[in-house]
Short mmCIF file of C-alpha atoms and ligand atoms in Angstrom, two decimals:
data_model
loop_
_atom_site.label_atom_id
_atom_site.label_comp_id
_atom_site.label_asym_id
_atom_site.label_seq_id
_atom_site.Cartn_x
_atom_site.Cartn_y
_atom_site.Cartn_z
CA MET A 896 183.06 13.29 188.94
CA LYS A 897 184.09 14.12 192.55
CA ILE A 898 182.16 15.15 195.66
CA LYS A 899 183.19 18.69 196.47
CA ALA A 900 180.77 19.73 199.24
CA ILE A 901 178.35 18.31 201.80
CA ARG A 902 175.80 20.49 203.59
CA ALA A 903 173.64 19.22 206.44
CA ARG A 904 170.90 21.52 207.71
CA VAL A 905 168.37 20.82 210.44
CA PHE A 906 164.78 21.83 209.64
CA GLU A 907 162.79 22.11 212.87
CA TRP A 908 159.06 22.63 212.61
CA LYS A 909 157.87 25.59 214.67
CA GLY A 910 154.46 25.81 213.04
CA PRO A 911 151.12 24.63 214.42
CA THR A 912 150.85 21.02 215.50
CA VAL A 913 147.92 18.81 216.41
CA PRO A 914 148.00 18.40 220.21
CA PRO A 915 148.49 14.78 221.26
CA GLN A 916 145.58 12.90 222.73
CA GLY A 917 146.34 10.47 225.56
CA ASN A 918 146.77 6.85 224.47
CA PHE A 919 146.85 7.71 220.78
CA CYS A 920 149.66 5.23 220.16
CA SER A 921 151.04 2.50 222.38
CA ASN A 922 154.82 2.87 222.54
CA ALA A 923 158.01 1.85 224.32
CA MET A 924 157.63 4.60 226.93
CA ASP A 925 154.22 3.45 228.19
CA LEU A 926 155.85 1.02 230.60
CA VAL A 927 157.76 3.83 232.32
CA TYR A 928 154.74 6.06 232.68
CA ASP A 929 152.16 4.22 234.69
CA ASN A 930 148.59 5.32 234.34
CA GLN A 931 148.40 7.60 237.33
CA ALA A 932 151.51 8.67 239.11
CA ASN A 933 153.99 10.12 236.66
CA ARG A 934 152.18 10.68 233.38
CA HIS A 935 152.22 14.39 234.17
CA GLU A 936 155.97 14.24 233.45
CA CYS A 937 155.21 13.72 229.77
CA GLY A 938 152.19 16.00 229.66
CA ASN A 939 149.99 12.92 229.28
CA ASP A 940 151.79 12.22 226.02
CA THR A 941 153.93 9.09 226.42
CA MET A 942 154.76 9.33 222.70
CA ASN A 943 156.50 12.67 223.20
CA THR A 944 159.98 11.22 222.66
CA PHE A 945 158.78 9.73 219.37
CA ARG A 946 158.11 12.94 217.50
CA PHE A 947 159.78 13.68 214.17
CA HIS A 948 159.47 17.47 214.14
CA GLY A 949 163.10 17.90 213.15
CA TRP A 950 164.60 16.60 209.92
CA THR A 951 168.19 16.87 208.70
CA VAL A 952 168.37 17.70 205.02
CA VAL A 953 171.65 16.76 203.37
CA GLU A 954 172.87 18.23 200.09
CA VAL A 955 175.89 16.59 198.44
CA GLU A 956 177.44 18.60 195.60
CA THR A 957 179.80 17.36 192.88
CA ASP A 958 182.52 19.21 190.97
CA ASN A 959 180.32 19.19 187.86
CA GLY A 960 177.50 21.01 189.63
CA LEU A 961 175.12 18.17 190.49
CA VAL A 962 173.41 18.37 193.90
CA GLY A 963 171.90 15.29 195.55
CA LEU A 964 169.32 15.44 198.35
CA GLY A 965 169.28 13.15 201.38
CA ASN A 966 167.34 13.19 204.63
CA VAL A 967 167.28 11.78 208.14
CA ALA A 968 164.62 12.19 210.82
CA LEU A 969 166.20 10.47 213.84
CA ALA A 970 167.95 12.80 216.33
CA PRO A 971 168.45 15.40 213.59
CA ARG A 972 170.91 17.66 215.44
CA ILE A 973 173.09 14.67 216.35
CA ALA A 974 172.87 13.38 212.79
CA LYS A 975 174.06 16.75 211.53
CA ALA A 976 177.00 16.73 213.94
CA ILE A 977 177.95 13.20 212.83
CA ILE A 978 177.78 14.21 209.17
CA ASP A 979 179.75 17.42 209.69
CA GLN A 980 182.42 16.00 211.98
CA TYR A 981 182.84 12.36 210.98
CA LEU A 982 181.27 11.50 207.62
CA ALA A 983 182.02 14.54 205.44
CA PRO A 984 185.84 14.11 205.70
CA LEU A 985 185.43 10.48 204.55
CA VAL A 986 183.27 11.38 201.56
CA LEU A 987 184.69 14.65 200.21
CA GLY A 988 186.84 14.09 197.12
CA GLN A 989 185.32 10.67 196.41
CA ASP A 990 183.68 9.68 193.13
CA PRO A 991 179.93 9.18 193.86
CA TRP A 992 179.97 6.18 191.52
CA ASP A 993 182.14 4.48 194.15
CA TYR A 994 179.04 4.38 196.37
CA GLU A 995 179.81 0.91 197.79
CA TYR A 996 183.30 2.03 198.82
CA ILE A 997 181.94 5.28 200.27
CA ASN A 998 179.20 3.47 202.21
CA GLN A 999 181.76 1.00 203.60
CA ARG A 1000 184.07 3.86 204.57
CA MET A 1001 181.30 5.58 206.54
CA TYR A 1002 180.01 2.30 208.07
CA ARG A 1003 183.44 0.96 209.08
CA ALA A 1004 184.82 4.28 210.33
CA THR A 1005 181.92 4.61 212.82
CA GLN A 1006 181.73 0.96 213.96
CA ALA A 1007 182.80 1.91 217.49
CA TRP A 1008 179.65 3.91 218.13
CA GLY A 1009 177.53 4.20 215.01
CA ARG A 1010 176.46 0.73 213.89
CA LYS A 1011 172.89 1.18 215.20
CA GLY A 1012 170.63 4.21 215.55
CA VAL A 1013 171.62 7.73 214.63
CA GLY A 1014 175.07 6.75 213.30
CA MET A 1015 173.44 4.63 210.61
CA ALA A 1016 170.76 7.25 210.04
CA ALA A 1017 173.43 9.87 209.32
CA ILE A 1018 175.16 7.49 206.90
CA SER A 1019 171.78 6.87 205.27
CA ALA A 1020 171.22 10.56 204.54
CA VAL A 1021 174.59 10.94 202.81
CA ASP A 1022 174.11 7.72 200.83
CA ILE A 1023 170.62 8.73 199.68
CA ALA A 1024 172.00 12.06 198.43
CA ILE A 1025 174.72 10.19 196.51
CA TRP A 1026 172.11 8.03 194.75
CA ASP A 1027 170.15 11.16 193.88
CA ILE A 1028 173.34 12.40 192.18
CA LEU A 1029 173.79 9.11 190.27
CA GLY A 1030 170.27 9.41 188.91
CA LYS A 1031 170.81 13.01 187.93
CA ALA A 1032 174.18 12.15 186.32
CA THR A 1033 172.51 9.47 184.14
CA ASN A 1034 169.20 11.32 183.70
CA LEU A 1035 167.48 8.23 185.13
CA PRO A 1036 165.22 7.75 188.18
CA VAL A 1037 167.03 5.93 191.00
CA PHE A 1038 164.81 2.85 190.65
CA LYS A 1039 166.15 2.38 187.10
CA LEU A 1040 169.65 2.07 188.57
CA LEU A 1041 168.51 -0.53 191.13
CA GLY A 1042 166.65 -3.01 188.96
CA GLY A 1043 164.11 -0.96 187.07
CA ARG A 1044 160.34 -1.03 187.09
CA THR A 1045 158.94 -4.25 188.63
CA LYS A 1046 155.36 -2.90 188.91
CA GLU A 1047 153.09 -0.86 186.68
CA LYS A 1048 152.37 1.14 189.89
CA ILE A 1049 153.00 0.59 193.61
CA PRO A 1050 150.11 -0.57 195.83
CA CYS A 1051 150.16 1.36 199.10
CA TYR A 1052 148.44 1.11 202.45
CA TYR A 1053 146.86 3.99 204.30
CA SER A 1054 148.79 4.55 207.51
CA LYS A 1055 147.41 6.64 210.33
CA LEU A 1056 144.33 5.62 212.37
CA TYR A 1057 145.96 6.61 215.65
CA ARG A 1058 143.84 5.65 218.64
CA THR A 1059 141.29 8.40 219.07
CA ASP A 1060 137.64 7.75 219.90
CA LEU A 1061 136.23 4.82 218.01
CA LYS A 1062 133.73 6.84 215.98
CA ALA A 1063 136.49 9.16 214.76
CA MET A 1064 138.60 6.16 213.75
CA GLN A 1065 135.65 4.70 211.85
CA GLU A 1066 135.01 7.99 210.06
CA GLU A 1067 138.70 8.21 209.13
CA ALA A 1068 138.71 4.65 207.77
CA GLU A 1069 135.49 5.35 205.85
CA LYS A 1070 136.92 8.52 204.33
CA PHE A 1071 140.04 6.81 202.99
CA MET A 1072 138.17 3.73 201.80
CA LYS A 1073 136.23 6.15 199.63
CA GLN A 1074 139.58 7.38 198.28
CA GLY A 1075 140.25 3.85 197.07
CA PHE A 1076 142.61 2.47 199.72
CA ARG A 1077 142.29 -1.30 200.18
CA ALA A 1078 144.75 -1.63 203.08
CA PHE A 1079 144.87 0.21 206.40
CA LYS A 1080 147.28 0.37 209.34
CA MET A 1081 145.87 1.36 212.71
CA ARG A 1082 147.53 2.04 216.05
CA PHE A 1083 146.77 0.44 219.37
CA GLY A 1084 146.43 2.81 222.31
CA TYR A 1085 147.04 0.45 225.20
CA GLY A 1086 149.55 -2.02 226.53
CA PRO A 1087 150.72 -3.78 229.71
CA ALA A 1088 150.49 -0.58 231.76
CA HIS A 1089 146.72 -0.47 231.17
CA GLY A 1090 145.73 -3.95 232.32
CA GLN A 1091 142.71 -5.91 231.18
CA GLN A 1092 140.76 -2.71 230.53
CA GLY A 1093 143.43 -1.83 227.96
CA VAL A 1094 143.10 -5.26 226.36
CA VAL A 1095 139.37 -4.68 225.99
CA GLU A 1096 139.97 -1.20 224.55
CA ASN A 1097 142.51 -2.57 222.06
CA LEU A 1098 140.11 -5.26 220.89
CA LYS A 1099 137.28 -2.72 220.60
CA SER A 1100 139.36 -0.53 218.29
CA VAL A 1101 140.22 -3.42 215.97
CA GLU A 1102 136.56 -4.49 215.95
CA ALA A 1103 135.51 -0.92 215.10
CA VAL A 1104 137.87 -0.57 212.15
CA ARG A 1105 137.07 -4.04 210.80
CA GLU A 1106 133.37 -3.09 211.00
CA VAL A 1107 134.06 -0.30 208.51
CA ILE A 1108 136.63 -1.83 206.17
CA GLY A 1109 135.22 -5.35 206.23
CA TYR A 1110 137.30 -8.43 205.48
CA ASP A 1111 138.11 -7.88 201.83
CA ASN A 1112 140.54 -5.12 202.80
CA ASP A 1113 143.87 -5.57 204.57
CA LEU A 1114 144.22 -4.45 208.17
CA MET A 1115 147.62 -4.02 209.81
CA LEU A 1116 148.08 -3.45 213.54
CA GLU A 1117 150.81 -1.19 214.95
CA CYS A 1118 152.07 -1.55 218.55
CA TYR A 1119 155.16 0.66 218.12
CA MET A 1120 157.21 -1.29 220.69
CA GLY A 1121 154.53 -0.64 223.30
CA TRP A 1122 153.95 -4.19 224.54
CA ASN A 1123 156.04 -6.91 226.15
CA LEU A 1124 156.20 -10.63 225.42
CA GLU A 1125 153.77 -11.65 228.16
CA TYR A 1126 151.14 -9.12 227.08
CA ALA A 1127 151.55 -9.97 223.40
CA LYS A 1128 151.15 -13.70 224.10
CA ARG A 1129 147.99 -12.92 226.05
CA ILE A 1130 146.32 -10.73 223.42
CA LEU A 1131 147.51 -12.31 220.16
CA PRO A 1132 145.07 -15.28 220.26
CA LYS A 1133 142.24 -12.76 220.78
CA LEU A 1134 143.33 -10.85 217.65
CA GLU A 1135 143.47 -13.83 215.28
CA LYS A 1136 139.76 -13.63 214.41
CA TYR A 1137 140.36 -10.14 212.95
CA GLN A 1138 142.80 -11.68 210.41
CA PRO A 1139 145.39 -8.86 210.50
CA ARG A 1140 147.91 -8.87 207.68
CA TRP A 1141 150.58 -8.27 210.31
CA LEU A 1142 151.16 -7.14 213.87
CA GLU A 1143 153.97 -4.58 213.97
CA GLU A 1144 156.70 -4.05 216.58
CA PRO A 1145 154.99 -5.72 219.56
CA VAL A 1146 158.17 -5.53 221.65
CA ILE A 1147 161.33 -3.40 221.64
CA ALA A 1148 163.68 -3.94 218.69
CA ASP A 1149 166.44 -5.60 220.78
CA ASP A 1150 164.07 -8.36 221.94
CA ILE A 1151 164.73 -10.43 218.82
CA ASP A 1152 164.02 -13.72 220.62
CA GLY A 1153 160.70 -12.24 221.74
CA TYR A 1154 159.85 -11.41 218.13
CA ALA A 1155 160.81 -14.93 217.08
CA GLU A 1156 158.67 -16.54 219.79
CA LEU A 1157 155.63 -14.46 218.79
CA ASN A 1158 156.25 -15.09 215.10
CA ARG A 1159 156.08 -18.86 215.79
CA LEU A 1160 153.20 -18.58 218.22
CA THR A 1161 150.23 -17.56 216.09
CA SER A 1162 149.07 -17.32 212.51
CA ILE A 1163 149.44 -13.52 212.70
CA PRO A 1164 152.63 -12.46 210.85
CA ILE A 1165 154.90 -10.35 213.05
CA SER A 1166 156.54 -7.39 211.28
CA GLY A 1167 159.38 -5.08 212.23
CA GLY A 1168 162.60 -3.49 211.14
CA GLU A 1169 162.10 0.26 211.27
CA HIS A 1170 164.37 0.24 214.33
CA GLU A 1171 166.91 -2.22 212.93
CA PHE A 1172 170.03 -1.17 211.08
CA SER A 1173 172.58 -2.56 208.59
CA LEU A 1174 172.67 -5.69 206.44
CA LEU A 1175 173.88 -7.89 209.29
CA GLY A 1176 171.23 -6.51 211.62
CA PHE A 1177 168.59 -7.85 209.24
CA LYS A 1178 170.47 -11.12 208.74
CA GLN A 1179 170.07 -11.66 212.50
CA LEU A 1180 166.31 -11.00 212.30
CA LEU A 1181 165.97 -13.38 209.34
CA ASP A 1182 168.16 -16.16 210.75
CA LYS A 1183 165.97 -16.19 213.87
CA ARG A 1184 162.77 -16.03 211.79
CA ALA A 1185 161.93 -13.06 214.02
CA VAL A 1186 159.77 -11.28 211.45
CA SER A 1187 157.53 -12.31 208.56
CA VAL A 1188 157.60 -8.81 207.02
CA VAL A 1189 160.71 -6.58 206.98
CA GLN A 1190 160.13 -2.85 207.36
CA TYR A 1191 163.47 -1.07 207.23
CA ASP A 1192 163.52 2.65 206.51
CA THR A 1193 166.10 3.61 203.88
CA ASN A 1194 166.86 6.85 205.76
CA ARG A 1195 167.82 4.81 208.84
CA VAL A 1196 169.20 1.45 207.71
CA GLY A 1197 172.34 2.69 205.91
CA GLY A 1198 170.87 4.30 202.81
CA ILE A 1199 169.97 2.98 199.38
CA THR A 1200 173.24 1.04 199.07
CA MET A 1201 172.44 -0.94 202.25
CA ALA A 1202 168.68 -1.23 201.60
CA HIS A 1203 169.35 -2.68 198.15
CA LYS A 1204 171.46 -5.43 199.75
CA ILE A 1205 168.77 -6.11 202.37
CA ASN A 1206 166.16 -6.41 199.61
CA ALA A 1207 168.26 -9.21 198.07
CA LEU A 1208 168.81 -10.89 201.44
CA CYS A 1209 165.09 -10.85 202.25
CA GLU A 1210 164.29 -12.25 198.81
CA ALA A 1211 166.62 -15.18 199.55
CA TYR A 1212 164.66 -15.79 202.77
CA SER A 1213 161.29 -15.29 201.02
CA VAL A 1214 160.44 -12.54 203.49
CA PRO A 1215 158.70 -9.57 201.84
CA VAL A 1216 159.96 -6.04 202.36
CA ILE A 1217 157.45 -3.22 202.97
CA PRO A 1218 159.60 -0.28 204.03
CA HIS A 1219 158.60 1.97 206.93
CA ALA A 1220 156.94 5.29 206.19
CA GLY A 1221 156.73 5.30 202.42
CA GLN A 1222 158.49 8.49 201.27
CA MET A 1223 160.51 8.74 198.07
CA HIS A 1224 163.77 7.23 199.35
CA ASN A 1225 161.80 4.03 200.05
CA TYR A 1226 159.55 4.09 196.98
CA HIS A 1227 162.53 3.63 194.64
CA LEU A 1228 163.59 0.48 196.52
CA THR A 1229 160.02 -0.85 196.41
CA MET A 1230 159.59 -0.15 192.70
CA SER A 1231 162.83 -1.96 191.86
CA SER A 1232 162.21 -5.22 193.72
CA LEU A 1233 159.57 -7.88 193.10
CA ASN A 1234 160.00 -8.81 196.78
CA CYS A 1235 158.58 -5.44 197.82
CA PRO A 1236 154.82 -5.85 197.27
CA MET A 1237 153.62 -2.50 198.57
CA SER A 1238 154.48 0.75 200.32
CA GLU A 1239 153.34 2.45 203.47
CA TYR A 1240 151.63 5.77 202.78
CA PHE A 1241 151.08 8.59 205.24
CA PRO A 1242 148.37 10.99 204.11
CA VAL A 1243 149.22 14.68 203.96
CA HIS A 1244 147.75 16.25 207.10
CA ASP A 1245 148.36 18.80 209.84
CA VAL A 1246 151.62 18.19 211.64
CA GLU A 1247 151.14 15.66 214.42
CA VAL A 1248 153.73 12.92 215.02
CA GLY A 1249 155.93 14.38 212.30
CA ASN A 1250 156.22 11.56 209.75
CA GLU A 1251 154.06 13.84 207.59
CA LEU A 1252 156.65 16.64 207.70
CA PHE A 1253 158.34 15.06 204.70
CA TYR A 1254 155.61 16.66 202.60
CA TYR A 1255 156.33 20.10 204.10
CA ILE A 1256 160.05 19.94 203.33
CA PHE A 1257 160.23 18.19 199.95
CA LYS A 1258 158.35 18.64 196.70
CA GLY A 1259 157.92 15.66 194.37
CA GLU A 1260 156.30 13.07 196.61
CA PRO A 1261 153.61 11.17 194.65
CA ASP A 1262 150.02 11.37 195.87
CA ALA A 1263 148.24 8.05 196.31
CA VAL A 1264 145.55 7.55 193.66
CA ASN A 1265 143.02 4.80 194.40
CA GLY A 1266 145.52 3.14 196.73
CA PHE A 1267 148.42 3.21 194.27
CA LEU A 1268 151.57 5.31 193.81
CA GLN A 1269 153.37 6.05 190.58
CA LEU A 1270 157.00 6.92 189.90
CA ASP A 1271 157.96 8.67 186.69
CA ASP A 1272 160.39 6.93 184.31
CA LYS A 1273 161.67 10.28 183.12
CA THR A 1274 162.33 12.10 186.41
CA PRO A 1275 166.04 11.77 187.21
CA GLY A 1276 167.35 10.90 190.66
CA LEU A 1277 164.93 10.66 193.58
CA GLY A 1278 162.58 13.22 192.01
CA LEU A 1279 162.62 15.57 194.99
CA SER A 1280 163.36 19.24 195.46
CA LEU A 1281 163.13 21.52 198.48
CA ARG A 1282 159.89 23.39 199.05
CA THR A 1283 159.93 27.07 199.87
CA ASP A 1284 156.26 27.61 200.76
CA HIS A 1285 156.53 26.26 204.32
CA LEU A 1286 159.97 27.64 205.16
CA HIS A 1287 158.41 30.30 207.40
CA ASN A 1288 157.34 27.52 209.75
CA PHE A 1289 160.78 25.99 210.06
CA GLU A 1290 163.76 27.03 212.13
CA ILE A 1291 166.76 26.04 210.02
CA THR A 1292 170.16 25.35 211.57
CA GLU A 1293 173.05 25.54 209.10
O1 LIG B 2157 154.46 4.15 210.35
C1 LIG B 2157 155.00 3.40 211.19
O2 LIG B 2157 155.18 2.17 211.03
C2 LIG B 2157 155.45 3.99 212.45
O3 LIG B 2157 156.00 3.27 213.26
C3 LIG B 2157 155.19 5.45 212.68
C4 LIG B 2157 155.23 5.80 214.15
O4 LIG B 2157 155.05 7.18 214.26
C5 LIG B 2157 154.16 5.11 214.95
O5 LIG B 2157 152.97 5.22 214.34
MG1 MG B 2158 155.88 1.16 212.70
#
């Protein structure tokens, strides 16, 4: 079997979106938009550079007619250019079963500029498509090629609860508790740029959600790189009484020593990884004990080939892996490893940040039932196909 064609298309959402509300998610840009002077630059939406309204869909085709689907949501137009200009010539003509060799070719050929960020994301999309082909070629789901079924079904945590008004957050938590979720991730809205008032607001939101979900459900706290070490050290002791399962991305991904200091500082496990890339990138995080939960995203880290290696590495360090975002490319890794206890799960909803666009592009994603996800033993490959019913809302670049 040989790879005969690779097609990368950018799907950009032009349909209706939920307008951002100020402070709905603390993030790395907060510190460059102070509260008053220049927030108008971002239309009062400091998260505006962290939207995922464009996705690159990759189709890899073999000489015996199999087509594998891959995806990438970081800098989609750049990812397409990387795939078209740099990766496709390395992959065309190769046997998809030589997936390790192919992944190494793409990774090594782009070392000068691609070992972090969109270079790795582009590699991920091609690699994911190759694994989809391998599943289709063997008539097996991808997880059966990685280690098989390690769980009867996958526990998942409800992930949204962006910072809106506290009553709305409580109603949202209530609604999804009733749907059977037993774990919830919420977003902080404030960070160092908002002073002590922001600290109080952050604590109020955690209090409000705990009030609804109680203490026999898991609560995870998402900072999305919006704090710094000083602020995190100040607020962490105040958060301990809420017993969060983890505190996610308190500082920017490059501040690995900051992660490690916080991870040693309190009883709250620090999590991260959705902005880390490659096997050796995660070795660095683990060697420094920077995180207690690893959250790579398979469509960023280097694909299924790389994620499978990172799963083994994390197992050796006894650090659990709970991949970022859920989505099918991650579910197969989670199903196939005992060291992956659960998945993130975004509900299907109107387009907002854009993580939810996955549901508008692909068919086949499992719905959460009572806080669990199921993968089918008989569905070959990833189990995804392209939807046609939302195409009218996308601008597609070939
Ligand atoms: O789901 C996550 O962990 C994310 O970081 C999503 C991002 O959009 C911030 O909520
Ligand atoms: Mg996150």
